[in-house]
Short mmCIF file of C-alpha atoms in Angstrom, two decimals:
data_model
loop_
_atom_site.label_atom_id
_atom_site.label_comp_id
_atom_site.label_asym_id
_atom_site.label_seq_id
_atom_site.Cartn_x
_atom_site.Cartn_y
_atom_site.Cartn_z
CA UNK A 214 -15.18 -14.85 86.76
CA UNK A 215 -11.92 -13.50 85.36
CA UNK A 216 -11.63 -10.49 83.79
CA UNK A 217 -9.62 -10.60 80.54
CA UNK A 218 -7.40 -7.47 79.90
CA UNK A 219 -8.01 -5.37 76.74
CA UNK A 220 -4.08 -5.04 74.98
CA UNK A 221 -5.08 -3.03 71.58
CA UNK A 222 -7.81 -0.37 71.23
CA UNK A 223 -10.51 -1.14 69.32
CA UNK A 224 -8.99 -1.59 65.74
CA UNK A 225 -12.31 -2.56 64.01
CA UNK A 226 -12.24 -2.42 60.46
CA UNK A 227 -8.70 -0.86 60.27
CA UNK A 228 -7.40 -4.12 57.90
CA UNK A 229 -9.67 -2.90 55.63
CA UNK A 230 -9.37 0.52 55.67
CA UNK A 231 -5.35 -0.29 55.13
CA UNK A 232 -6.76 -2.80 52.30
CA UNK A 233 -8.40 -0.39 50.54
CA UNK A 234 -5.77 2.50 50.66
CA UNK A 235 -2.61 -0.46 49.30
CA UNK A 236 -5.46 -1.21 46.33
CA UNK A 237 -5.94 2.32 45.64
CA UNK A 238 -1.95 3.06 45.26
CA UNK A 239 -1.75 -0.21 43.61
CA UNK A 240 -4.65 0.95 41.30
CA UNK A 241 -2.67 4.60 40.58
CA UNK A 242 0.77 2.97 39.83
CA UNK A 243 -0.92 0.77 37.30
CA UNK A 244 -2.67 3.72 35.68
CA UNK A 245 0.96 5.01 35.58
CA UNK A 246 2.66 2.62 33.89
CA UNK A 247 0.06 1.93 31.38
CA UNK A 248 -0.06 5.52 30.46
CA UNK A 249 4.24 5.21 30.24
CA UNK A 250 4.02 2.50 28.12
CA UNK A 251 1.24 3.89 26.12
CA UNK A 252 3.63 6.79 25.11
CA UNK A 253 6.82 4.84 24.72
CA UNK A 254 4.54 2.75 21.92
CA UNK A 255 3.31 5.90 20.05
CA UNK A 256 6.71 7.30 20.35
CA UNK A 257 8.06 4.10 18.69
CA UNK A 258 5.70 4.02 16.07
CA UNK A 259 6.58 7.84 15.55
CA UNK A 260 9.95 6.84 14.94
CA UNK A 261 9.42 3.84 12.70
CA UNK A 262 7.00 5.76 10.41
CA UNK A 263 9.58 8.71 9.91
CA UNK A 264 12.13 6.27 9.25
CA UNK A 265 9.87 4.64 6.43
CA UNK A 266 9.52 8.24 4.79
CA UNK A 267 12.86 8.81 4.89
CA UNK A 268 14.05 5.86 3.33
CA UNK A 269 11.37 6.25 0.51
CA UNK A 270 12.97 9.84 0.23
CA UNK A 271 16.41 8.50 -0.18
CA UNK A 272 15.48 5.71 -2.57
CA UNK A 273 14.22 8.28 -4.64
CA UNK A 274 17.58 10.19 -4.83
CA UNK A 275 19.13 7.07 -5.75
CA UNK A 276 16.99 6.88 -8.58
CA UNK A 277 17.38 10.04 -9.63
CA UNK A 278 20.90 10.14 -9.24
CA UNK A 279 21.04 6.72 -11.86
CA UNK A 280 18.72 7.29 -14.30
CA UNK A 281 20.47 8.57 -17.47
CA UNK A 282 16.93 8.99 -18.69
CA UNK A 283 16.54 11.87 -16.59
CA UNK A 284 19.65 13.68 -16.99
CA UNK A 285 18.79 13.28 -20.87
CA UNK A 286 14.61 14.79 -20.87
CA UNK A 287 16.03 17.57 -17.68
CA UNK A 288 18.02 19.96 -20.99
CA UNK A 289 18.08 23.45 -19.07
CA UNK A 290 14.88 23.19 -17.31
CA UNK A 291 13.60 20.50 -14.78
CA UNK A 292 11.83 16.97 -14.75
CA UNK A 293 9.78 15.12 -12.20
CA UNK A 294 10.37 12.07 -11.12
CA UNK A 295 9.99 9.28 -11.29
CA UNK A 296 9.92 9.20 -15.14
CA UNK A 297 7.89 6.92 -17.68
CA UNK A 298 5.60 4.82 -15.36
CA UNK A 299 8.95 3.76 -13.23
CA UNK A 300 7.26 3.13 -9.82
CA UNK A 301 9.34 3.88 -6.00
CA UNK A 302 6.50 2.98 -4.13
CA UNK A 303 7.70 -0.21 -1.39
CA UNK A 304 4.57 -1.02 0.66
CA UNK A 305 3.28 2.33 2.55
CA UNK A 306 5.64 4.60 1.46
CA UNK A 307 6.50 6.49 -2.18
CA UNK A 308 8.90 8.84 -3.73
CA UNK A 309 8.41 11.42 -6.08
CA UNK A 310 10.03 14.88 -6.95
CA UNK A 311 12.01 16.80 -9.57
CA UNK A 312 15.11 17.37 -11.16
CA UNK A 313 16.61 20.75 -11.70
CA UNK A 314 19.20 21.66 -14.42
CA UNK A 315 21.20 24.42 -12.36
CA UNK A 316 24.64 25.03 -14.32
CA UNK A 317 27.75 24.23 -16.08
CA UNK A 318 30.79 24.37 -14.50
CA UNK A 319 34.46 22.95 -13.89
CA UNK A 320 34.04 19.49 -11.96
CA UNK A 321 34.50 19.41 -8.18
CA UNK A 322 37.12 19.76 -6.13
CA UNK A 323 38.26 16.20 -5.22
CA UNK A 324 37.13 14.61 -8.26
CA UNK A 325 40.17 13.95 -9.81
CA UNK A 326 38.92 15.00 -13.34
CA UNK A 327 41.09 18.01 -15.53
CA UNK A 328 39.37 21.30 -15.31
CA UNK A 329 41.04 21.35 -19.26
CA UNK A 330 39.00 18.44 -20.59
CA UNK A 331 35.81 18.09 -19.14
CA UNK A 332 33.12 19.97 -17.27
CA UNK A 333 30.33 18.95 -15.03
CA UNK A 334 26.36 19.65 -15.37
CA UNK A 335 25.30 20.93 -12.26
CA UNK A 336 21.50 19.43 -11.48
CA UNK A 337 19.59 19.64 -7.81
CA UNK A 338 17.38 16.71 -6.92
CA UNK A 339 14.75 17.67 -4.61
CA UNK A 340 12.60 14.58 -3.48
CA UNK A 341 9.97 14.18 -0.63
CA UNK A 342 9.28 10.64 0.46
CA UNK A 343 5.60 9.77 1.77
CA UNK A 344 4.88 7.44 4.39
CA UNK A 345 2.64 5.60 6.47
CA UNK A 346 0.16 8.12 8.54
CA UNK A 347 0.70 10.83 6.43
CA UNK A 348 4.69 11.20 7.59
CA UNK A 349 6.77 13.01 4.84
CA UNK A 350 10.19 13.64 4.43
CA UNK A 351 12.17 15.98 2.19
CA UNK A 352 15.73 15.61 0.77
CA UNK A 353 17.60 17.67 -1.59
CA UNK A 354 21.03 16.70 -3.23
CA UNK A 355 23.19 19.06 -5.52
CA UNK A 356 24.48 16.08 -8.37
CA UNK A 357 27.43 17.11 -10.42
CA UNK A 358 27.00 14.78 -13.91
CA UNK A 359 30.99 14.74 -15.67
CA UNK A 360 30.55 14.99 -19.26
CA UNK A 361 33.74 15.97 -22.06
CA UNK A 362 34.45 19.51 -23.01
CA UNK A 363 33.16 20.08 -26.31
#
């Protein structure tokens, strides 16, 4: 009878122990990239819902910055807005704020109006837009309305 030599040690069971340590790094870079992409999607969102409030925030100034109605009711005190059932709200998000009569003065610089014949209103618009998840957003704008000199 012929003896057979022996070339490797005995290796048995060492496929599987190599199996089992690939599944388990396999198994951790998974967990990894789920948890990445987990927090790239809530960042996302983060940013999307901010943008919504401050879009709500600036459609607000816009209103307030064209609506002679306010600029009429404001005198030498303040109004909220919006005014008389006008609604900003767009799907999740809302507007609302106030109106501020702050001075009268000679128009701004730039505005290519005569300091001799008419004067500006001074007025500051503070607004704070709502939106989804309970994100807010706050803008304030100093408006300068040009009216005649008396």
């Amino acid at each position: 009878m012929m003896k057979t030599k022996k070339i490797a040690g005995n290796e048995s069971g060492m496929a599987l122990v190599i199996a089992l340590i690939a599944l388990f790094l396999m198994s951790m870079l998974g967990g990894i990239v789920f948890t990445t992409s987990s927090s790239e999607m809530l960042g996302a969102k983060n940013y999307r819902v901010m943008n919504e409030a401050l879009y709500a925030a600036e459609r607000g100034v816009e209103y307030a910055k064209s609506d002679p109605a306010i600029y009429a009711a404001v005198g030498t005190g303040s109004v909220a807005i919006p005014v008389g059932g006008v609604s900003l709200e767009s799907g999740a998000s809302d507007a609302s704020g106030t109106v501020e009569y702050l001075t009268r003065g000679n128009p701004p610089r730039g505005s290519g109006m005569d300091a001799t014949e008419f004067e500006a209103n001074y007025f500051a618009v503070n607004v704070e837009g709502a939106g989804p998840l309970n994100s807010r957003t706050e803008i304030e704008v100093n408006v300068a309305k040009i009216v005649p000199k008396n």
